[in-house]
């Protein structure tokens, strides 16, 4: 289980997170929604240690991750995670298979290159890409293919926890549907705990077990995805229906 | 009174900002060096950086040295003829190239070529979240990106300087023997007679220091890059400017240490 308690983070005078408290049960798929600039990505980066929160606690399976000391402890912690970045964040100087097998070629999970390549090709197949893609470079792929490669990299070591940052951003509706289905299938198949941040309500309905609405630095609403249409929460209602009027101020 | 305190405040803020920047660079440098003692070491990245920084910089350093050696021979001949000292051309070309112009011009050319490319590459990786992705894949960017580049530059630039020195002396020899009427054998004998081992070694030590500075500035400014194309552009510019200025400053300090009476 991932537990965030009273998490706060500011960048200068910009108070992005103002006391986020959230629980993500083991094996469930939590989708965090909210407008642009509400701190969804910062939240994920706090959990991964890419951003250090000002206050609050984060525990994963009962372990306080903000006070994990030393590179080995940090590496062991990160080995439990996989992440699909919004833009893919593929290493453009490396071929696709090397991107997917990056973690398999170094560190605690290192294995011979041939074995790592075979595993990478298998993961590429799992996300619908053929072995011919393995030796191409990221710049030679379409946006949808890059997302799939990013997904293959995120699941390469069968992590316990997977984060998805705007998995369908920049994709056409059909490719978005494909990526959503893949994410749902893989999360269920692996039994992983998933956290996804998105604006895309189609993704929310396809991926989520639970939904949390982040607004003004706090969680405004949290509950099962089946309840989002009848939540009675004015913020959530305005967001999921995309209304310009309501408690969330729209800048025109 | 208010005006004075305002001016002093502005000066104080600028000084504090500059000291903070120096502190950040020093911490970055110490952190980089400390990774030498802590495994893992990424040999493949080191060898790739060695090719990129050392081998591929050879043409530009060689051409710079060749033309500089030639021009130096012409200048020393023209200047020396004012007091009948044309004969010193071979020795002054050799000493000038090996002690000063070889390391400094080689370092500056590598700064232009390598600091910019490292800063642009790492800066782009930062703004496209590749650095974050690397961290989430349990790989330390300081170990994977910075240390191999800094080490490769520190090792390869002295070798580039040595090759540049030889080419520069060759440039002076070509001009001296074809344009200035020197006897080839006498030119080479004069060069060898007046050149000491320490001249060459001191130049190579300077090269190592300049290589370290160049790669460190490229990596530091790349890692500090702001968002978007403008951020990467600014990081690239800062890396080249900082590397060039630091090379010239370090050259003065090292010359003072090595050769001051």
Short mmCIF file of C-alpha atoms in Angstrom, two decimals:
data_model
loop_
_atom_site.label_atom_id
_atom_site.label_comp_id
_atom_site.label_asym_id
_atom_site.label_seq_id
_atom_site.Cartn_x
_atom_site.Cartn_y
_atom_site.Cartn_z
CA UNK A 1 0.00 0.00 0.00
CA UNK A 2 1.18 3.54 -0.77
CA UNK A 3 0.24 6.08 1.89
CA UNK A 4 0.71 9.81 1.56
CA UNK A 5 0.11 11.85 4.68
CA UNK A 6 -0.19 15.66 4.78
CA UNK A 7 2.29 16.07 1.92
CA UNK A 8 3.34 19.65 1.19
CA UNK A 9 5.56 21.07 -1.53
CA UNK A 10 6.19 24.65 -2.59
CA UNK A 11 8.36 26.14 -5.31
CA UNK A 12 9.08 29.64 -4.04
CA UNK A 13 5.71 31.30 -3.51
CA UNK A 14 3.92 28.65 -5.54
CA UNK A 15 2.38 26.24 -3.02
CA UNK A 16 1.74 23.23 -5.22
CA UNK A 17 0.85 20.58 -2.64
CA UNK A 18 -0.86 21.85 0.50
CA UNK A 19 -1.38 18.71 2.54
CA UNK A 20 -2.14 15.76 0.27
CA UNK A 21 -3.38 12.68 2.12
CA UNK A 22 -4.09 9.59 0.06
CA UNK A 23 -3.99 5.81 0.32
CA UNK A 24 -3.50 3.49 -2.64
CA UNK A 25 -4.25 -0.13 -1.68
CA UNK A 26 -1.88 -2.86 -2.91
CA UNK A 27 -2.88 -4.22 -6.31
CA UNK A 28 -5.35 -1.44 -7.06
CA UNK A 29 -5.32 1.12 -9.85
CA UNK A 30 -5.61 4.70 -8.63
CA UNK A 31 -6.10 7.49 -11.15
CA UNK A 32 -5.41 11.05 -10.05
CA UNK A 33 -7.21 13.72 -12.01
CA UNK A 34 -7.04 17.48 -11.84
CA UNK A 35 -6.40 20.54 -13.96
CA UNK A 36 -3.06 21.49 -15.46
CA UNK A 37 -0.59 22.79 -12.89
CA UNK A 38 -2.38 21.31 -9.88
CA UNK A 39 0.66 19.26 -8.87
CA UNK A 40 -0.22 15.79 -10.15
CA UNK A 41 3.25 15.19 -11.65
CA UNK A 42 4.92 16.71 -8.58
CA UNK A 43 3.02 14.21 -6.45
CA UNK A 44 4.37 11.25 -8.43
CA UNK A 45 7.87 12.74 -8.41
CA UNK A 46 7.70 13.13 -4.61
CA UNK A 47 6.96 9.42 -4.26
CA UNK A 48 9.85 8.53 -6.59
CA UNK A 49 12.24 10.84 -4.77
CA UNK A 50 12.76 13.06 -7.82
CA UNK A 51 11.32 15.97 -5.82
CA UNK A 52 11.74 16.29 -2.05
CA UNK A 53 8.55 17.32 -0.24
CA UNK A 54 8.73 20.14 2.33
CA UNK A 55 6.55 18.33 4.86
CA UNK A 56 4.53 15.16 5.27
CA UNK A 57 5.28 11.46 5.02
CA UNK A 58 5.24 8.85 2.27
CA UNK A 59 5.22 5.16 3.12
CA UNK A 60 5.31 2.23 0.72
CA UNK A 61 4.36 -1.10 2.29
CA UNK A 62 4.88 0.50 5.68
CA UNK A 63 8.41 1.78 4.89
CA UNK A 64 9.09 5.49 5.27
CA UNK A 65 10.68 6.27 1.92
CA UNK A 66 11.68 9.85 2.65
CA UNK A 67 14.23 8.70 5.19
CA UNK A 68 15.70 5.76 3.26
CA UNK A 69 19.45 6.37 3.51
CA UNK A 70 22.25 5.41 1.14
CA UNK A 71 22.40 4.62 -2.57
CA UNK A 72 21.77 0.89 -2.05
CA UNK A 73 18.55 1.45 -0.10
CA UNK A 74 17.44 3.98 -2.71
CA UNK A 75 18.26 1.65 -5.57
CA UNK A 76 16.41 -1.23 -3.87
CA UNK A 77 13.41 1.05 -3.41
CA UNK A 78 13.41 2.23 -7.03
CA UNK A 79 13.75 -1.35 -8.28
CA UNK A 80 10.17 -1.88 -7.10
CA UNK A 81 8.89 0.86 -9.43
CA UNK A 82 8.25 1.25 -13.13
CA UNK A 83 7.25 4.53 -14.71
CA UNK A 84 5.82 5.57 -18.04
CA UNK A 85 6.69 9.22 -18.62
CA UNK A 86 4.39 11.66 -20.42
CA UNK A 87 6.72 12.18 -23.37
CA UNK A 88 8.13 8.66 -23.24
CA UNK A 89 11.52 9.92 -21.98
CA UNK A 90 13.25 7.29 -24.10
CA UNK A 91 17.03 7.59 -24.32
CA UNK A 92 17.44 8.74 -27.90
CA UNK A 93 21.08 7.66 -28.16
CA UNK A 94 20.19 4.03 -27.45
CA UNK A 95 18.29 1.54 -29.62
CA UNK A 96 14.80 0.51 -28.54
CA UNK A 97 15.79 -2.84 -27.03
CA UNK A 98 18.51 -1.16 -24.98
CA UNK A 99 15.93 1.35 -23.69
CA UNK A 100 13.60 -1.45 -22.62
CA UNK A 101 16.42 -3.48 -21.07
CA UNK A 102 18.19 -0.49 -19.49
CA UNK A 103 17.65 -1.70 -15.94
CA UNK A 104 18.42 -5.30 -16.92
CA UNK A 105 21.89 -4.36 -18.14
CA UNK A 106 23.14 -2.70 -14.95
CA UNK A 107 22.61 -2.60 -11.22
CA UNK A 108 21.22 -5.28 -8.94
CA UNK A 109 19.13 -6.90 -11.69
CA UNK A 110 21.93 -7.00 -14.28
CA UNK A 111 22.00 -9.96 -16.67
CA UNK A 112 23.98 -10.88 -19.83
CA UNK A 113 23.17 -8.65 -22.80
CA UNK A 114 21.78 -11.51 -24.90
CA UNK A 115 19.32 -12.52 -22.18
CA UNK A 116 18.36 -8.88 -21.56
CA UNK A 117 17.71 -8.40 -25.28
CA UNK A 118 15.51 -11.51 -25.42
CA UNK A 119 13.52 -10.23 -22.45
CA UNK A 120 13.22 -6.78 -24.05
CA UNK A 121 11.90 -8.33 -27.28
CA UNK A 122 9.37 -10.31 -25.23
CA UNK A 123 8.18 -7.14 -23.44
CA UNK A 124 7.95 -5.33 -26.78
CA UNK A 125 5.79 -8.17 -28.06
CA UNK A 126 3.60 -7.80 -24.94
CA UNK A 127 2.88 -4.17 -25.87
CA UNK A 128 2.19 -5.04 -29.50
CA UNK A 129 5.54 -4.27 -31.14
CA UNK A 130 7.43 -6.71 -33.34
CA UNK A 131 11.08 -7.74 -32.95
CA UNK A 132 11.99 -5.53 -35.94
CA UNK A 133 11.46 -2.49 -33.70
CA UNK A 134 14.13 -3.63 -31.24
CA UNK A 135 17.08 -2.29 -33.22
CA UNK A 136 15.49 0.98 -34.27
CA UNK A 137 16.12 4.25 -32.46
CA UNK A 138 13.34 6.14 -30.63
CA UNK A 139 13.42 9.02 -33.15
CA UNK A 140 12.42 6.55 -35.89
CA UNK A 141 9.15 5.65 -34.11
CA UNK A 142 5.71 7.30 -34.10
CA UNK A 143 4.33 8.84 -30.88
CA UNK A 144 2.13 5.80 -30.24
CA UNK A 145 5.04 3.40 -30.74
CA UNK A 146 7.23 5.47 -28.41
CA UNK A 147 4.51 5.23 -25.74
CA UNK A 148 4.44 1.46 -26.18
CA UNK A 149 8.22 1.28 -25.84
CA UNK A 150 7.97 3.42 -22.69
CA UNK A 151 5.34 1.00 -21.38
CA UNK A 152 7.57 -1.99 -22.20
CA UNK A 153 10.42 -0.31 -20.31
CA UNK A 154 8.15 0.38 -17.33
CA UNK A 155 7.18 -3.30 -17.05
CA UNK A 156 10.55 -4.80 -18.04
CA UNK A 157 11.42 -5.98 -14.53
CA UNK A 158 7.83 -6.83 -13.49
CA UNK A 159 7.72 -4.06 -10.86
CA UNK A 160 5.29 -4.10 -7.93
CA UNK A 161 4.25 -0.50 -8.52
CA UNK A 162 3.81 1.26 -11.86
CA UNK A 163 3.25 4.98 -12.41
CA UNK A 164 1.72 6.34 -15.61
CA UNK A 165 2.12 10.07 -16.28
CA UNK A 166 -0.46 11.21 -18.85
CA UNK A 167 -0.25 7.92 -20.78
CA UNK A 168 -2.50 9.08 -23.64
CA UNK A 169 -1.27 12.67 -24.01
CA UNK A 170 -0.70 13.55 -27.65
CA UNK A 171 -2.24 10.37 -29.05
CA UNK A 172 -5.25 10.00 -31.33
CA UNK A 173 -8.43 8.47 -29.79
CA UNK A 174 -7.83 5.03 -31.29
CA UNK A 175 -4.22 4.83 -30.09
CA UNK A 176 -5.35 6.20 -26.71
CA UNK A 177 -7.84 3.34 -26.49
CA UNK A 178 -5.11 0.84 -27.33
CA UNK A 179 -2.76 2.23 -24.66
CA UNK A 180 -5.56 2.34 -22.06
CA UNK A 181 -6.46 -1.30 -22.76
CA UNK A 182 -2.78 -2.32 -22.58
CA UNK A 183 -2.31 -0.55 -19.25
CA UNK A 184 -5.41 -2.14 -17.77
CA UNK A 185 -4.48 -5.64 -19.04
CA UNK A 186 -0.90 -5.40 -17.83
CA UNK A 187 -1.77 -4.03 -14.40
CA UNK A 188 -4.35 -6.80 -13.84
CA UNK A 189 -2.06 -9.49 -15.27
CA UNK A 190 0.91 -8.44 -13.10
CA UNK A 191 -1.14 -7.71 -10.00
CA UNK A 192 0.76 -4.43 -9.74
CA UNK A 193 -0.28 -1.33 -7.82
CA UNK A 194 -0.80 1.45 -10.36
CA UNK A 195 -0.99 5.22 -10.08
CA UNK A 196 -1.96 7.15 -13.18
CA UNK A 197 -2.30 10.88 -13.67
CA UNK A 198 -4.41 12.09 -16.55
CA UNK A 199 -6.90 14.65 -17.81
CA UNK A 200 -8.45 12.14 -20.17
CA UNK A 201 -11.79 10.93 -18.78
CA UNK A 202 -11.84 8.00 -21.21
CA UNK A 203 -8.57 6.84 -19.67
CA UNK A 204 -9.98 7.32 -16.18
CA UNK A 205 -12.93 5.05 -16.90
CA UNK A 206 -10.75 2.47 -18.65
CA UNK A 207 -7.88 2.28 -16.16
CA UNK A 208 -9.16 3.20 -12.70
CA UNK A 209 -10.38 1.20 -9.75
CA UNK A 210 -10.35 4.38 -7.69
CA UNK A 211 -10.18 8.05 -8.59
CA UNK A 212 -8.74 10.97 -6.63
CA UNK A 213 -9.35 14.58 -7.63
CA UNK A 214 -6.46 16.94 -6.87
CA UNK A 215 -7.28 20.62 -6.77
CA UNK A 216 -5.67 23.58 -5.04
CA UNK A 217 -2.99 21.34 -3.53
CA UNK A 218 -5.34 18.95 -1.74
CA UNK A 219 -7.43 15.87 -2.57
CA UNK A 220 -10.97 17.20 -3.07
CA UNK A 221 -12.60 13.85 -3.66
CA UNK A 222 -11.55 10.20 -3.60
CA UNK A 223 -13.63 7.13 -4.29
CA UNK A 224 -14.38 4.21 -6.61
CA UNK A 225 -14.55 5.00 -10.31
CA UNK A 226 -18.17 3.78 -10.42
CA UNK A 227 -19.17 6.69 -8.17
CA UNK A 228 -17.63 9.58 -10.08
CA UNK A 229 -20.85 10.36 -11.95
CA UNK A 230 -22.87 10.52 -8.73
CA UNK A 231 -20.30 11.95 -6.31
CA UNK A 232 -22.24 15.09 -5.42
CA UNK A 233 -18.89 16.92 -5.37
CA UNK A 234 -19.07 20.17 -7.27
CA UNK A 235 -15.35 20.18 -8.16
CA UNK A 236 -15.36 16.65 -9.53
CA UNK A 237 -18.62 17.23 -11.35
CA UNK A 238 -17.30 20.32 -13.10
CA UNK A 239 -14.06 18.58 -14.04
CA UNK A 240 -15.51 15.35 -15.45
CA UNK A 241 -18.11 17.22 -17.48
CA UNK A 242 -15.62 19.85 -18.64
CA UNK A 243 -17.82 22.76 -17.63
CA UNK A 244 -16.39 26.27 -17.76
CA UNK A 245 -18.55 27.38 -14.82
CA UNK A 246 -18.33 26.03 -11.30
CA UNK A 247 -16.05 26.21 -8.27
CA UNK A 248 -12.91 25.68 -10.38
CA UNK A 249 -12.00 29.05 -11.83
CA UNK A 250 -11.38 28.88 -15.58
CA UNK A 251 -9.00 31.47 -16.98
CA UNK A 252 -10.27 32.78 -20.31
CA UNK B 1 21.34 57.00 2.74
CA UNK B 2 18.62 54.92 1.11
CA UNK B 3 20.43 55.11 -2.21
CA UNK B 4 23.72 53.98 -0.63
CA UNK B 5 22.10 51.05 1.15
CA UNK B 6 20.28 50.12 -2.05
CA UNK B 7 23.54 50.13 -4.04
CA UNK B 8 25.33 48.18 -1.30
CA UNK B 9 22.43 45.75 -1.17
CA UNK B 10 22.60 45.18 -4.92
CA UNK B 11 26.37 44.65 -4.80
CA UNK B 12 26.00 42.33 -1.80
CA UNK B 13 23.30 40.29 -3.53
CA UNK B 14 25.47 39.97 -6.66
CA UNK B 15 28.49 38.86 -4.61
CA UNK B 16 26.41 36.35 -2.66
CA UNK B 17 24.92 35.05 -5.91
CA UNK B 18 28.37 34.63 -7.43
CA UNK B 19 29.69 32.86 -4.33
CA UNK B 20 26.67 30.55 -4.31
CA UNK B 21 27.29 29.72 -7.99
CA UNK B 22 30.96 28.95 -7.27
CA UNK B 23 29.88 26.79 -4.34
CA UNK B 24 27.45 24.84 -6.51
CA UNK B 25 30.15 24.18 -9.13
CA UNK B 26 32.66 23.08 -6.46
CA UNK B 27 30.11 20.70 -4.89
CA UNK B 28 29.28 19.34 -8.36
CA UNK B 29 32.99 18.79 -9.07
CA UNK B 30 33.62 17.06 -5.73
CA UNK B 31 30.55 14.90 -6.20
CA UNK B 32 31.78 13.92 -9.67
CA UNK B 33 35.25 13.00 -8.45
CA UNK B 34 33.84 11.07 -5.47
CA UNK B 35 32.07 8.71 -7.89
CA UNK B 36 35.52 7.52 -9.03
CA UNK B 37 35.83 5.76 -5.69
CA UNK B 38 32.32 4.33 -5.64
CA UNK B 39 31.31 1.54 -8.04
CA UNK B 40 29.84 0.88 -10.49
CA UNK B 41 31.95 2.45 -13.23
CA UNK B 42 30.42 2.51 -16.69
CA UNK B 43 33.31 1.52 -18.99
CA UNK B 44 31.25 1.53 -22.17
CA UNK B 45 30.18 5.14 -21.60
CA UNK B 46 33.77 6.09 -20.76
CA UNK B 47 35.11 4.58 -24.00
CA UNK B 48 32.34 6.23 -26.04
CA UNK B 49 33.18 9.58 -24.44
CA UNK B 50 36.88 9.01 -25.14
CA UNK B 51 36.10 8.64 -28.85
CA UNK B 52 33.73 11.62 -28.90
CA UNK B 53 35.94 13.99 -26.93
CA UNK B 54 39.43 12.81 -27.83
CA UNK B 55 39.51 11.14 -31.21
CA UNK B 56 36.87 13.28 -32.93
CA UNK B 57 38.44 16.54 -31.67
CA UNK B 58 41.75 15.67 -33.29
CA UNK B 59 41.06 17.35 -36.69
CA UNK B 60 40.03 20.70 -35.21
CA UNK B 61 42.88 20.74 -32.67
CA UNK B 62 45.38 19.64 -35.32
CA UNK B 63 44.34 22.30 -37.83
CA UNK B 64 44.35 25.00 -35.16
CA UNK B 65 47.86 23.99 -34.09
CA UNK B 66 49.14 23.79 -37.67
CA UNK B 67 48.06 27.31 -38.60
CA UNK B 68 49.09 28.73 -35.21
CA UNK B 69 52.60 27.24 -35.52
CA UNK B 70 52.94 28.72 -39.01
CA UNK B 71 51.71 32.16 -37.97
CA UNK B 72 53.95 32.09 -34.91
CA UNK B 73 57.02 31.42 -37.07
CA UNK B 74 56.17 34.39 -39.30
CA UNK B 75 55.57 36.72 -36.33
CA UNK B 76 58.73 35.73 -34.47
CA UNK B 77 60.80 36.07 -37.62
CA UNK B 78 59.34 39.53 -38.34
CA UNK B 79 59.74 40.67 -34.73
CA UNK B 80 63.15 39.04 -34.25
CA UNK B 81 64.55 40.67 -37.43
CA UNK B 82 64.25 44.08 -35.68
CA UNK B 83 67.17 43.12 -33.42
CA UNK B 84 68.87 40.47 -35.56
CA UNK B 85 67.35 37.56 -33.65
CA UNK B 86 65.74 35.66 -36.56
CA UNK B 87 67.58 32.51 -35.51
CA UNK B 88 65.42 32.07 -32.42
CA UNK B 89 62.37 31.17 -34.54
CA UNK B 90 62.62 27.35 -34.04
CA UNK B 91 63.13 27.50 -30.27
CA UNK B 92 60.48 30.16 -29.61
CA UNK B 93 57.94 28.38 -31.82
CA UNK B 94 58.59 25.12 -29.94
CA UNK B 95 58.50 26.64 -26.45
CA UNK B 96 55.52 28.89 -27.26
CA UNK B 97 53.52 26.03 -28.72
CA UNK B 98 54.31 23.48 -26.04
CA UNK B 99 54.01 25.70 -22.97
CA UNK B 100 51.19 28.05 -23.93
CA UNK B 101 49.53 27.99 -27.31
CA UNK B 102 49.14 24.22 -27.66
CA UNK B 103 47.33 23.72 -24.33
CA UNK B 104 45.35 26.98 -24.38
CA UNK B 105 44.19 26.90 -28.00
CA UNK B 106 43.62 23.14 -27.82
CA UNK B 107 41.59 23.62 -24.63
CA UNK B 108 39.56 26.46 -26.16
CA UNK B 109 38.84 24.47 -29.33
CA UNK B 110 37.75 21.48 -27.26
CA UNK B 111 35.63 23.84 -25.12
CA UNK B 112 33.88 25.12 -28.24
CA UNK B 113 33.32 21.64 -29.62
CA UNK B 114 32.80 19.49 -26.55
CA UNK B 115 31.39 21.70 -23.75
CA UNK B 116 28.62 22.85 -26.10
CA UNK B 117 27.77 19.35 -27.25
CA UNK B 118 27.75 17.89 -23.72
CA UNK B 119 25.63 20.74 -22.36
CA UNK B 120 23.15 20.50 -25.25
CA UNK B 121 22.89 16.72 -24.96
CA UNK B 122 22.45 16.61 -21.18
CA UNK B 123 20.22 19.70 -21.22
CA UNK B 124 17.94 18.08 -23.79
CA UNK B 125 17.89 14.90 -21.71
CA UNK B 126 16.86 16.96 -18.72
CA UNK B 127 14.01 18.84 -20.39
CA UNK B 128 12.65 15.65 -21.97
CA UNK B 129 12.70 13.90 -18.57
CA UNK B 130 15.35 11.39 -19.67
CA UNK B 131 17.42 12.24 -16.57
CA UNK B 132 14.38 11.57 -14.34
CA UNK B 133 13.76 8.34 -16.23
CA UNK B 134 17.37 7.31 -15.61
CA UNK B 135 16.95 7.89 -11.87
CA UNK B 136 13.75 5.82 -11.79
CA UNK B 137 15.71 3.05 -13.54
CA UNK B 138 18.07 2.98 -10.53
CA UNK B 139 20.95 4.59 -12.45
CA UNK B 140 22.73 7.63 -11.06
CA UNK B 141 23.12 10.27 -13.83
CA UNK B 142 26.32 11.51 -12.16
CA UNK B 143 27.84 8.06 -12.61
CA UNK B 144 26.36 7.33 -16.03
CA UNK B 145 26.61 10.73 -17.72
CA UNK B 146 29.00 13.02 -15.83
CA UNK B 147 31.89 10.90 -14.56
CA UNK B 148 32.64 9.10 -17.88
CA UNK B 149 32.69 12.41 -19.78
CA UNK B 150 34.80 14.28 -17.21
CA UNK B 151 37.26 11.42 -16.92
CA UNK B 152 37.48 10.94 -20.69
CA UNK B 153 38.19 14.65 -21.22
CA UNK B 154 40.79 14.71 -18.43
CA UNK B 155 42.59 11.77 -20.02
CA UNK B 156 42.25 12.67 -23.69
CA UNK B 157 42.87 16.43 -23.80
CA UNK B 158 46.55 16.09 -22.65
CA UNK B 159 47.06 13.62 -25.50
CA UNK B 160 45.36 16.02 -27.89
CA UNK B 161 47.65 18.77 -26.62
CA UNK B 162 50.73 16.59 -27.21
CA UNK B 163 49.62 15.83 -30.77
CA UNK B 164 48.71 19.51 -31.28
CA UNK B 165 52.16 20.55 -30.03
CA UNK B 166 53.86 18.30 -32.57
CA UNK B 167 51.62 19.55 -35.39
CA UNK B 168 52.16 23.18 -34.32
CA UNK B 169 55.94 22.72 -34.37
CA UNK B 170 55.53 21.07 -37.75
CA UNK B 171 53.58 24.16 -38.95
CA UNK B 172 56.45 26.40 -37.81
CA UNK B 173 58.96 24.07 -39.49
CA UNK B 174 57.06 24.16 -42.80
CA UNK B 175 56.88 27.95 -42.83
CA UNK B 176 60.43 28.29 -41.53
CA UNK B 177 61.96 26.03 -44.16
CA UNK B 178 59.79 27.01 -47.17
CA UNK B 179 59.19 30.72 -46.57
CA UNK B 180 61.90 31.97 -44.21
CA UNK B 181 64.91 30.17 -45.61
CA UNK B 182 65.83 27.99 -42.61
CA UNK B 183 67.85 24.86 -43.18
CA UNK B 184 65.57 21.88 -42.29
CA UNK B 185 68.19 20.03 -40.26
CA UNK B 186 69.24 23.16 -38.36
CA UNK B 187 65.59 24.04 -37.66
CA UNK B 188 64.93 20.61 -36.15
CA UNK B 189 68.20 20.65 -34.20
CA UNK B 190 67.38 24.05 -32.70
CA UNK B 191 63.90 22.85 -31.76
CA UNK B 192 65.27 19.77 -30.01
CA UNK B 193 68.11 21.64 -28.27
CA UNK B 194 65.94 24.25 -26.60
CA UNK B 195 62.93 22.13 -25.69
CA UNK B 196 62.98 20.54 -22.21
CA UNK B 197 60.93 17.64 -20.91
CA UNK B 198 59.23 19.87 -18.34
CA UNK B 199 57.98 22.16 -21.14
CA UNK B 200 56.08 19.23 -22.63
CA UNK B 201 54.92 17.78 -19.31
CA UNK B 202 53.69 21.12 -17.97
CA UNK B 203 51.67 21.63 -21.16
CA UNK B 204 50.09 18.22 -20.79
CA UNK B 205 49.24 18.88 -17.13
CA UNK B 206 47.53 22.07 -18.30
CA UNK B 207 45.71 19.99 -20.90
CA UNK B 208 44.41 17.63 -18.21
CA UNK B 209 43.16 20.57 -16.13
CA UNK B 210 41.50 22.14 -19.18
CA UNK B 211 39.88 18.85 -20.16
CA UNK B 212 38.45 18.50 -16.66
CA UNK B 213 37.10 22.07 -16.81
CA UNK B 214 35.55 21.63 -20.26
CA UNK B 215 33.63 18.44 -19.46
CA UNK B 216 32.67 19.61 -15.98
CA UNK B 217 31.20 22.85 -17.34
CA UNK B 218 29.35 20.97 -20.08
CA UNK B 219 27.83 18.52 -17.60
CA UNK B 220 27.10 21.12 -14.91
CA UNK B 221 25.32 23.55 -17.21
CA UNK B 222 23.49 20.71 -18.95
CA UNK B 223 22.21 19.42 -15.62
CA UNK B 224 21.17 22.97 -14.62
CA UNK B 225 19.41 23.59 -17.93
CA UNK B 226 16.12 25.48 -17.85
CA UNK B 227 12.97 24.37 -19.64
CA UNK B 228 12.50 24.27 -23.38
CA UNK B 229 14.72 25.13 -26.33
CA UNK B 230 15.63 28.48 -24.78
CA UNK B 231 16.80 26.78 -21.59
CA UNK B 232 18.99 24.33 -23.49
CA UNK B 233 20.38 27.16 -25.65
CA UNK B 234 21.24 29.22 -22.56
CA UNK B 235 22.88 26.19 -20.90
CA UNK B 236 24.99 25.56 -23.99
CA UNK B 237 26.12 29.18 -24.17
CA UNK B 238 26.91 29.27 -20.44
CA UNK B 239 28.93 26.06 -20.69
CA UNK B 240 31.15 27.39 -23.51
CA UNK B 241 31.63 30.82 -21.92
CA UNK B 242 32.37 29.41 -18.45
CA UNK B 243 34.73 26.76 -19.82
CA UNK B 244 36.64 29.31 -21.93
CA UNK B 245 37.03 31.84 -19.12
CA UNK B 246 38.02 29.16 -16.61
CA UNK B 247 40.60 27.76 -19.05
CA UNK B 248 42.25 31.16 -19.40
CA UNK B 249 42.15 31.75 -15.63
CA UNK B 250 43.49 28.28 -14.87
CA UNK B 251 46.22 28.78 -17.49
CA UNK B 252 47.45 31.90 -15.72
CA UNK B 253 47.40 30.17 -12.32
CA UNK B 254 49.20 27.07 -13.59
CA UNK B 255 51.78 29.18 -15.43
CA UNK B 256 52.37 31.11 -12.22
CA UNK B 257 52.83 27.85 -10.32
CA UNK B 258 55.03 26.16 -12.93
CA UNK B 259 57.21 28.98 -14.24
CA UNK B 260 57.13 31.99 -11.89
CA UNK B 261 60.64 32.85 -10.77
#
